[in-house]
Coordinates of C-alpha atoms in Angstrom, one line a residue:
Chain A
M1112 CA 0.0 0.0 0.0
S1113 CA 2.9 2.3 0.8
V1114 CA 3.9 2.0 -2.9
K1115 CA 0.6 3.6 -3.9
L1116 CA 1.4 6.5 -1.6
T1117 CA 4.6 7.2 -3.5
Y1118 CA 2.6 7.1 -6.8
H1119 CA 0.2 9.6 -5.3
R1120 CA 3.0 11.9 -4.3
R1121 CA 4.7 11.6 -7.7
E1122 CA 1.4 12.4 -9.4
R1123 CA 0.9 15.5 -7.2
I1124 CA 4.4 16.7 -8.2
E1125 CA 3.6 16.0 -11.8
G1126 CA 0.4 18.0 -11.5
Q1127 CA 2.3 20.9 -10.0
V1128 CA 4.9 20.8 -12.8
S1129 CA 2.2 20.7 -15.5
H1130 CA 0.5 23.7 -13.9
L1131 CA 3.8 25.6 -13.9
E1132 CA 4.6 24.6 -17.5
K1133 CA 1.1 25.8 -18.5
Y1134 CA 1.8 29.1 -16.8
L1135 CA 5.2 29.4 -18.5
S1136 CA 3.6 28.6 -21.9
E1137 CA 0.9 31.3 -21.4
Q1138 CA 3.6 33.8 -20.6
N1139 CA 5.7 32.7 -23.6
L1140 CA 8.5 31.7 -21.2
T1141 CA 8.8 28.0 -21.9
D1142 CA 12.0 28.3 -24.0
E1143 CA 13.4 31.2 -21.9
Y1144 CA 16.3 31.0 -19.6
P1145 CA 16.3 30.0 -16.7
F1146 CA 12.9 28.3 -16.9
V1147 CA 13.9 25.9 -19.7
N1148 CA 16.8 24.6 -17.6
L1149 CA 14.8 24.3 -14.4
V1150 CA 11.9 22.5 -16.1
E1151 CA 14.4 20.2 -17.8
S1152 CA 16.0 19.4 -14.4
V1153 CA 12.6 18.7 -12.8
R1154 CA 11.5 16.5 -15.7
S1155 CA 14.7 14.5 -15.5
E1156 CA 14.2 14.0 -11.8
L1157 CA 10.6 12.8 -12.4
Q1158 CA 12.0 10.3 -14.9
T1159 CA 14.4 8.9 -12.3
V1160 CA 11.5 8.7 -9.8
K1161 CA 9.4 6.7 -12.4
D1162 CA 12.3 4.3 -13.1
R1163 CA 12.6 3.6 -9.4
E1164 CA 8.9 3.1 -9.1
D1165 CA 9.2 0.2 -11.5
L1166 CA 11.8 -1.3 -9.3
L1167 CA 9.6 -0.7 -6.2
Q1168 CA 6.6 -2.3 -7.9
E1169 CA 8.7 -5.3 -8.9
T1170 CA 10.0 -5.7 -5.3
A1171 CA 6.5 -5.3 -3.8
K1172 CA 5.1 -8.1 -6.0
Q1173 CA 7.5 -10.6 -4.5
N1174 CA 6.1 -10.5 -1.0
P1175 CA 9.3 -9.0 0.4
S1176 CA 10.0 -8.6 4.1
T1177 CA 9.6 -5.1 5.5
E1178 CA 13.4 -4.8 5.5
Q1179 CA 13.7 -5.8 1.9
L1180 CA 11.0 -3.4 0.8
R1181 CA 12.6 -0.6 2.9
R1182 CA 15.9 -1.0 1.0
V1183 CA 14.2 0.3 -2.1
Y1184 CA 11.4 2.3 -0.6
A1185 CA 13.5 4.7 1.6
P1186 CA 15.9 5.9 -1.2
H1187 CA 12.8 6.4 -3.4
L1188 CA 11.0 8.5 -0.9
S1189 CA 14.2 10.6 -0.4
R1190 CA 14.4 11.2 -4.2
L1191 CA 10.7 12.2 -4.2
T1192 CA 11.5 14.8 -1.5
N1193 CA 14.4 16.2 -3.6
T1194 CA 12.2 16.3 -6.7
R1195 CA 9.7 18.4 -4.8
S1196 CA 12.5 20.6 -3.7
R1197 CA 13.5 21.2 -7.3
V1198 CA 9.9 22.1 -8.2
E1199 CA 10.2 24.7 -5.4
D1200 CA 13.3 26.0 -7.2
L1201 CA 11.2 26.5 -10.3
Q1202 CA 8.4 28.1 -8.3
Q1203 CA 11.0 30.6 -6.9
A1204 CA 12.4 31.4 -10.3
I1205 CA 8.8 32.1 -11.6
L1206 CA 8.1 34.2 -8.5
Y1207 CA 11.2 36.4 -9.0
H1208 CA 10.4 36.8 -12.7
T1209 CA 6.8 37.8 -12.0
L1210 CA 7.9 40.1 -9.3
S1211 CA 10.4 41.7 -11.5
I1212 CA 7.8 42.3 -14.3
E1213 CA 5.3 43.8 -11.8
Q1214 CA 7.9 45.9 -10.1
S1215 CA 9.3 47.3 -13.4
N1216 CA 6.0 49.3 -13.6
R1217 CA 6.0 50.4 -10.0
Y1218 CA 9.7 51.2 -9.5
P1219 CA 11.0 51.7 -13.1
T1220 CA 13.8 54.2 -12.2
L1221 CA 15.1 52.3 -9.3
L1222 CA 15.2 48.9 -11.0
E1223 CA 16.7 50.3 -14.2
Y1224 CA 19.4 52.1 -12.3
A1225 CA 20.2 48.9 -10.3
A1226 CA 20.3 46.8 -13.5
N1227 CA 22.7 49.4 -15.0
V1228 CA 25.0 49.3 -11.9
C1229 CA 24.9 45.5 -12.0
D1230 CA 26.0 45.6 -15.7
E1231 CA 28.8 48.0 -14.9
V1232 CA 30.0 45.8 -12.0
D1233 CA 29.6 42.6 -14.0
K1234 CA 32.1 43.9 -16.6
R1235 CA 34.8 44.0 -13.9
L1236 CA 34.1 40.4 -12.8
K1237 CA 35.8 37.5 -14.6
I1238 CA 32.7 35.4 -14.5
D1239 CA 29.6 34.8 -16.6
A1240 CA 26.3 35.2 -14.7
T1241 CA 22.9 36.9 -15.0
Y1242 CA 21.5 39.2 -12.3
L1243 CA 17.9 40.2 -11.8
P1244 CA 17.3 43.1 -9.4
V1245 CA 14.1 43.0 -7.4
V1246 CA 12.7 45.2 -4.6
W1247 CA 12.7 43.3 -1.3
D1248 CA 13.5 44.3 2.3
A1249 CA 17.3 44.6 2.2
F1250 CA 20.4 44.1 0.0
A1251 CA 20.9 40.4 -0.6
S1252 CA 21.9 37.9 -3.2
Y1253 CA 19.9 34.7 -3.9
G1254 CA 21.3 32.1 -6.3
V1255 CA 18.3 30.9 -8.2
I1256 CA 20.6 28.8 -10.3
H1257 CA 24.0 28.2 -8.7
Q1258 CA 26.8 30.2 -10.5
D1259 CA 24.4 31.3 -13.1
Y1260 CA 21.4 33.2 -12.2
Y1261 CA 21.0 35.5 -9.2
A1262 CA 18.1 37.5 -7.8
I1263 CA 19.6 40.7 -6.4
H1264 CA 17.4 42.0 -3.5
L1265 CA 17.2 45.8 -3.0
P1266 CA 15.6 47.5 0.0
R1267 CA 12.4 49.5 -0.6
Q1268 CA 13.8 53.0 -0.3
N1269 CA 13.9 56.3 -2.1
D1270 CA 17.7 56.5 -2.4
V1271 CA 19.4 53.5 -3.9
F1272 CA 21.9 55.8 -5.5
S1273 CA 24.1 56.4 -2.4
D1274 CA 23.9 52.7 -1.5
S1275 CA 24.6 51.5 -5.1
P1276 CA 28.2 50.4 -4.2
L1277 CA 26.6 47.7 -2.0
L1278 CA 25.5 46.0 -5.3
A1279 CA 29.1 45.1 -5.9
H1280 CA 29.1 43.2 -2.6
E1281 CA 26.0 41.3 -3.7
L1282 CA 27.5 40.4 -7.1
G1283 CA 30.6 39.3 -5.2
H1284 CA 28.6 36.3 -4.0
A1285 CA 28.6 35.1 -7.6
V1286 CA 32.4 35.4 -7.6
V1287 CA 32.5 33.3 -4.4
D1288 CA 30.3 30.6 -6.1
H1289 CA 32.8 30.5 -9.1
L1290 CA 35.9 30.0 -7.0
S1291 CA 37.7 26.8 -7.8
T1292 CA 39.2 24.5 -5.1
E1293 CA 42.6 25.6 -6.4
A1294 CA 41.8 29.3 -5.9
L1295 CA 40.7 28.5 -2.3
R1296 CA 43.6 26.3 -1.4
G1297 CA 45.9 29.0 -0.1
F1298 CA 43.2 30.5 2.2
R1299 CA 42.2 27.1 3.5
K1300 CA 45.8 26.1 4.3
E1301 CA 46.3 29.4 6.0
L1302 CA 43.1 28.9 8.0
E1303 CA 44.2 25.4 9.1
G1304 CA 47.5 26.9 10.3
F1305 CA 45.7 29.6 12.2
V1306 CA 43.1 27.3 13.7
S1307 CA 45.8 25.0 15.0
E1308 CA 47.0 27.9 17.3
F1309 CA 43.8 27.6 19.3
R1310 CA 43.0 25.2 22.1
E1311 CA 41.5 22.0 20.6
R1312 CA 38.0 22.5 21.9
Q1313 CA 37.9 26.0 20.4
R1314 CA 39.1 25.0 16.9
P1315 CA 35.8 24.0 15.4
L1316 CA 34.2 27.3 16.3
V1317 CA 37.1 29.4 15.1
R1318 CA 37.2 27.5 11.8
A1319 CA 33.5 27.6 11.2
T1320 CA 33.4 31.3 12.0
W1321 CA 36.1 32.1 9.5
Q1322 CA 34.5 29.9 6.9
E1323 CA 31.3 32.0 7.4
W1324 CA 33.2 35.3 7.3
F1325 CA 35.2 34.3 4.2
P1326 CA 32.5 35.0 1.6
E1327 CA 31.4 38.2 3.2
L1328 CA 34.9 39.5 3.5
L1329 CA 35.6 38.5 -0.1
C1330 CA 32.4 40.4 -1.2
D1331 CA 33.7 43.4 0.8
A1332 CA 37.0 43.2 -1.0
C1333 CA 35.1 43.0 -4.4
G1334 CA 33.1 46.1 -3.3
A1335 CA 36.2 48.0 -2.3
L1336 CA 38.2 47.1 -5.4
I1337 CA 35.3 47.8 -7.8
F1338 CA 33.7 50.9 -6.3
G1339 CA 36.7 52.4 -4.4
P1340 CA 36.0 55.0 -1.6
A1341 CA 32.2 55.0 -2.3
Y1342 CA 32.0 51.4 -1.1
L1343 CA 33.6 52.3 2.2
S1344 CA 31.1 55.1 2.7
A1345 CA 28.1 53.0 1.7
V1346 CA 29.2 50.1 3.9
V1347 CA 29.7 52.3 6.9
S1348 CA 26.2 53.7 6.5
N1349 CA 25.0 50.1 6.7
L1350 CA 27.2 48.9 9.6
Q1351 CA 24.7 49.3 12.4
S1352 CA 25.5 46.5 14.9
K1353 CA 25.3 47.5 18.5
Q1354 CA 28.3 45.1 19.0
P1355 CA 30.8 46.0 16.4
Y1356 CA 33.4 43.6 18.0
F1357 CA 31.0 40.6 18.3
L1358 CA 32.5 37.2 18.3
P1359 CA 30.3 34.1 18.4
Q1360 CA 30.5 31.8 21.4
Y1361 CA 28.4 29.1 19.9
S1362 CA 28.1 27.9 16.3
D1363 CA 24.5 29.1 16.0
E1364 CA 25.7 32.6 16.7
I1365 CA 28.0 32.7 13.7
G1366 CA 27.0 35.3 11.2
H1367 CA 28.5 38.2 9.3
P1368 CA 32.0 39.4 10.3
P1369 CA 32.0 42.0 13.1
D1370 CA 31.5 45.5 11.9
A1371 CA 34.9 46.7 13.2
L1372 CA 36.6 44.0 11.1
R1373 CA 34.7 44.9 8.0
Y1374 CA 35.3 48.6 8.4
R1375 CA 39.0 48.2 9.0
Y1376 CA 39.4 45.6 6.3
V1377 CA 37.8 47.8 3.6
T1378 CA 39.7 50.8 4.8
A1379 CA 43.0 49.0 4.6
I1380 CA 42.3 47.7 1.1
L1381 CA 41.6 51.3 -0.1
E1382 CA 44.4 53.0 1.9
N1383 CA 46.9 50.6 0.2
R1384 CA 45.8 51.6 -3.2
L1385 CA 44.7 55.3 -3.1
N1386 CA 46.4 58.6 -2.4
S1387 CA 46.7 59.1 1.3
N1388 CA 44.1 61.9 1.7
V1389 CA 41.3 60.6 -0.6
L1390 CA 39.4 58.8 2.2
D1391 CA 39.5 62.0 4.3
N1392 CA 37.0 63.5 1.9
L1393 CA 34.3 60.8 2.6
G1394 CA 32.6 63.0 5.1
E1395 CA 31.6 62.9 8.8
A1396 CA 29.9 59.5 8.9
V1397 CA 33.0 57.7 7.7
N1398 CA 35.5 59.9 9.5
S1399 CA 33.8 59.5 12.8
Y1400 CA 33.4 55.7 12.6
E1401 CA 36.7 55.0 14.2
A1402 CA 35.6 57.2 17.1
H1403 CA 32.4 55.2 17.3
L1404 CA 34.5 52.0 17.5
S1405 CA 36.7 53.5 20.2
I1406 CA 33.7 54.2 22.4
L1407 CA 32.4 50.7 22.0
E1408 CA 35.9 49.1 22.4
R1409 CA 35.1 48.6 26.1
D1410 CA 32.8 45.7 25.0
K1411 CA 35.5 44.1 23.0
S1412 CA 36.3 40.6 24.3
S1413 CA 39.8 39.9 25.4
E1414 CA 39.9 37.2 22.7
Y1415 CA 39.0 39.5 19.8
D1416 CA 42.5 40.4 18.6
S1417 CA 43.6 36.8 18.6
W1418 CA 40.7 35.9 16.3
I1419 CA 41.6 38.4 13.7
E1420 CA 44.4 37.2 11.5
Q1421 CA 46.0 39.5 8.9
N1422 CA 47.3 36.6 6.8
L1423 CA 43.8 35.4 6.3
L1424 CA 42.6 38.8 5.3
N1425 CA 45.5 39.2 2.9
A1426 CA 44.7 35.8 1.3
I1427 CA 41.1 36.9 0.8
E1428 CA 42.1 40.1 -0.8
E1429 CA 44.5 38.3 -3.1
I1430 CA 41.7 35.9 -4.2
A1431 CA 39.4 38.9 -4.9
E1432 CA 42.1 40.7 -6.9
R1433 CA 42.6 37.7 -9.1
Q1434 CA 38.8 37.4 -9.8
I1435 CA 38.4 41.1 -10.7
D1436 CA 39.6 43.3 -13.5
V1437 CA 40.6 46.2 -11.1
D1438 CA 40.4 49.7 -12.5
L1439 CA 40.7 51.8 -9.3
T1440 CA 43.4 54.1 -10.7
R1441 CA 41.3 55.1 -13.7
L1442 CA 38.2 55.3 -11.6
M1443 CA 39.8 57.8 -9.3
E1444 CA 41.3 59.8 -12.2
E1445 CA 37.9 60.1 -13.8
T1446 CA 36.2 60.8 -10.4
F1447 CA 38.5 63.8 -9.8
G1448 CA 38.1 65.0 -13.4
K1449 CA 41.7 64.3 -14.5
T1450 CA 40.4 62.4 -17.5
S1451 CA 37.0 62.2 -19.2
V1452 CA 34.5 59.7 -17.8
S1453 CA 34.4 56.4 -19.6
E1454 CA 31.1 54.6 -20.3
T1455 CA 32.4 51.6 -18.4
R1456 CA 32.8 53.6 -15.2
H1457 CA 30.3 56.4 -15.3
L1458 CA 27.9 55.1 -12.6
R1459 CA 30.8 54.4 -10.2
V1460 CA 32.3 57.8 -10.9
E1461 CA 29.0 59.4 -10.1
A1462 CA 28.7 57.4 -6.8
N1463 CA 32.3 58.4 -5.8
R1464 CA 31.7 62.0 -6.6
L1465 CA 28.6 61.9 -4.4
H1466 CA 30.4 60.2 -1.5
L1467 CA 33.5 62.3 -1.8
G1468 CA 31.5 65.5 -1.8
L1469 CA 32.5 66.4 -5.4
R1470 CA 28.8 66.7 -6.4
T1471 CA 25.5 66.5 -4.7
E1472 CA 22.7 64.1 -5.4
G1473 CA 20.6 66.8 -7.0
D1474 CA 23.3 67.8 -9.5
Chain B
M1152 CA 23.3 33.9 8.0
S1153 CA 22.8 35.5 4.6
I1154 CA 20.2 34.1 2.3
W1155 CA 23.0 33.5 -0.2
R1156 CA 24.7 31.2 2.4
T1157 CA 21.4 29.6 3.4
R1158 CA 20.6 28.8 -0.2
R1159 CA 24.1 27.3 -0.9
R1160 CA 23.9 25.1 2.2
H1161 CA 20.5 23.9 1.1
E1162 CA 21.7 23.1 -2.4
E1163 CA 24.9 21.4 -1.4
N1164 CA 23.3 19.2 1.2
R1165 CA 20.6 18.3 -1.2
R1166 CA 23.4 17.1 -3.5
F1167 CA 25.0 15.0 -0.8
N1168 CA 21.6 13.6 0.0
E1169 CA 21.0 12.6 -3.6
Q1170 CA 24.4 11.0 -4.0
A1171 CA 23.9 9.0 -0.8
D1172 CA 20.4 7.8 -1.8
A1173 CA 21.6 6.7 -5.3
A1174 CA 24.2 4.5 -3.6
L1175 CA 21.7 3.3 -1.0
L1176 CA 19.4 2.2 -3.7
A1177 CA 22.1 0.3 -5.5
I1178 CA 23.1 -1.5 -2.2
G1179 CA 19.4 -2.3 -1.6
V1180 CA 19.2 -3.9 -5.0
L1181 CA 22.4 -6.0 -4.4
R1182 CA 21.2 -7.1 -0.9
N1183 CA 17.7 -8.0 -2.2
R1184 CA 19.3 -10.0 -5.0
D1185 CA 21.4 -11.7 -2.4
D1186 CA 18.2 -12.6 -0.6
G1187 CA 16.9 -14.2 -3.8
L1188 CA 14.6 -11.4 -5.0
E1189 CA 14.3 -10.6 -8.7
M1190 CA 15.5 -7.0 -9.2
S1191 CA 15.5 -5.7 -12.8
Y1192 CA 18.2 -3.0 -12.7
Q1193 CA 20.9 -2.4 -15.2
D1194 CA 24.5 -3.3 -14.2
D1195 CA 25.8 0.0 -15.6
T1196 CA 23.4 2.0 -13.4
L1197 CA 24.3 -0.1 -10.4
R1198 CA 28.0 0.5 -10.9
S1199 CA 27.5 4.2 -11.5
Q1200 CA 25.4 4.6 -8.3
L1201 CA 27.9 2.7 -6.2
S1202 CA 30.6 4.8 -7.7
E1203 CA 28.6 7.9 -6.6
G1204 CA 28.6 6.6 -3.1
K1205 CA 32.3 5.9 -3.2
K1206 CA 33.0 9.5 -4.4
L1207 CA 30.9 10.9 -1.6
L1208 CA 32.7 8.9 1.1
S1209 CA 36.1 9.8 -0.4
K1210 CA 35.2 13.4 -0.3
L1211 CA 34.1 13.2 3.3
R1212 CA 37.3 11.3 4.2
R1213 CA 39.3 14.2 2.6
G1214 CA 37.2 16.6 4.7
L1215 CA 38.8 14.9 7.8
T1216 CA 42.3 14.3 6.5
S1217 CA 42.9 17.5 4.4
P1218 CA 40.3 20.1 5.3
E1219 CA 42.0 22.7 3.1
E1220 CA 41.2 20.6 0.0
V1221 CA 37.4 20.5 0.4
D1222 CA 34.6 23.0 0.4
D1223 CA 33.0 24.3 3.7
Y1224 CA 29.9 22.2 3.1
T1225 CA 31.8 18.9 2.8
Y1226 CA 33.9 19.8 5.7
A1227 CA 30.9 20.6 7.9
L1228 CA 29.2 17.3 6.9
S1229 CA 32.4 15.3 7.7
Q1230 CA 32.5 16.9 11.2
Q1231 CA 28.8 16.2 11.8
L1232 CA 29.5 12.6 10.9
C1233 CA 32.2 12.4 13.5
D1234 CA 29.8 13.9 16.1
N1235 CA 27.0 11.6 15.0
W1236 CA 29.3 8.5 15.5
R1237 CA 30.9 10.0 18.6
Q1238 CA 34.2 9.3 17.0
V1239 CA 37.4 11.2 16.8
S1240 CA 38.6 12.1 13.3
N1241 CA 41.0 9.2 12.9
E1242 CA 38.4 6.6 13.8
A1243 CA 36.0 8.1 11.4
V1244 CA 38.6 8.1 8.6
T1245 CA 39.3 4.4 9.2
R1246 CA 35.6 3.6 9.0
L1247 CA 35.1 5.6 5.8
E1248 CA 38.1 3.9 4.2
E1249 CA 36.7 0.5 5.0
D1250 CA 33.3 1.5 3.6
I1251 CA 35.0 2.8 0.4
E1252 CA 36.7 -0.5 0.1
S1253 CA 33.4 -2.4 0.4
L1254 CA 31.8 -0.2 -2.2
E1255 CA 34.7 -0.7 -4.5
Q1256 CA 34.4 -4.5 -4.2
A1257 CA 30.6 -4.3 -4.6
E1258 CA 31.1 -2.2 -7.8
E1259 CA 33.6 -4.8 -9.2
N1260 CA 31.6 -7.9 -8.3
L1261 CA 28.1 -6.5 -8.3
D1262 CA 27.5 -8.5 -5.2
A1263 CA 26.4 -7.7 -1.6
V1264 CA 30.0 -8.2 -0.4
Q1265 CA 31.0 -8.5 3.2
G1266 CA 31.0 -5.0 4.8
I1267 CA 28.3 -3.6 2.5
Q1268 CA 25.9 -3.4 5.4
R1269 CA 28.2 -1.1 7.3
A1270 CA 28.6 1.0 4.2
E1271 CA 24.8 1.1 4.0
T1272 CA 24.6 2.4 7.6
T1273 CA 27.2 5.0 6.9
L1274 CA 25.4 6.2 3.8
T1275 CA 22.1 6.2 5.7
D1276 CA 23.7 8.4 8.4
I1277 CA 25.0 10.8 5.7
E1278 CA 21.7 10.9 3.9
E1279 CA 19.9 11.7 7.1
L1280 CA 22.3 14.4 8.2
A1281 CA 22.4 16.1 4.8
G1282 CA 18.7 15.8 4.5
K1283 CA 18.2 17.4 7.9
V1284 CA 20.4 20.4 7.0
S1285 CA 18.9 20.7 3.5
K1286 CA 15.4 20.7 5.0
S1287 CA 16.1 23.2 7.8
E1288 CA 17.8 25.5 5.4
A1289 CA 14.9 25.3 3.0
E1290 CA 12.6 26.2 5.8
R1291 CA 14.8 29.1 6.8
L1292 CA 14.8 30.3 3.2
R1293 CA 11.1 30.0 3.0
S1294 CA 10.6 32.1 6.1
K1295 CA 13.1 34.7 4.8
L1296 CA 11.6 34.9 1.4
V1297 CA 8.0 34.9 2.5
G1298 CA 8.4 36.9 5.7

């Protein structure tokens, strides 16, 4: 009887898929990327499920013991669950597409601007991927198809212009997804060396924390290398933790790197590449951030400094540099009007002029 | 945790789960045949599914012996496996090596060789652990995307 239950579940999934395919057909999206790939993946999974059903049926007909039936039944059920999960992937892709179409009427300027920034950033990245900006609750990146197709979430706000450098951080997640084992080897080796300096019981937490910090810091390096000073300014506006030196004590507390680390990391990347006084022009919010950190330094745990390893930060920066076509020197020359503004940099030049006080938003 | 990370963990663990269940099905077929049941399943498919299991166990073993050579998701699963078995890394490596050997022999002989039951238990543990992570990350994603 349990075999019939699996048929019923498979038929329900097929029903859902047919419904989604009908919708895609009505919208003339059947042959469009990424839907064509996702439908193909679901159909292929369903074929695997059907092949296994034949095996299950054959087994069930031979009056097997519960254990004998379980050997075929359990992996089959698991596959059904994963097939349903792939249908959810398709549902999400459709959701993002529908949202994007609806929002293009409601927020045309915002979405067009974000798409243009994504295009400009994408040209600096040595990867091939598609980005779909949608208005959501905060900046975020969601891999609809791993390495290939990303929904870029934007907050619902009037001014995405001053925050536009944060889009480089979000596109940085696609860079992380494209890193080869080879590209990561240096960082991982460095991490193992660093972790071994800690007491044995502390090692898993330190390792897991840096593994979690790694993509975020790499994305920060991407943001700094692509957008320059404007990235530091935008990121500082969004560093609002009440505990800028926060270190996790348990694995479920691991999250983004502490604000103090992110601020100092981005600052150091830029200071090493720009003329000494450029960052001084970023305005009060940035210039007073170090003072903000000093006030809150009292809450810094005694372990904090031992957790922050410069060699790991350098390794991350080197990885980012290899994945990006860095044009900071030209970006700064154009920002300061020393050369005419190139089409490939004009949105980043505008953002830097805004953050460096070289123009106002209304100009 | 960012939704990017949540999504990646969900996908990677789903992949581990699929690899494990492919190998589990193949082992189930071999064991049922050994019990005298008729199981119409192509030899090539059996070999390829056992090989998937072998690849998965080898990767998890590498997660314990050379963490710098594997991705975070593999590393995390290999650690979870040690916790699950209440074993230190060296003991888990030995167990995985023995299970890889059993799968290798099963792939060669297409037979429920000695040791295959332990490999089956190992793969079931992996399938359950990865399935649990994938499911919880999917739920976390759903709440983030809907909420």
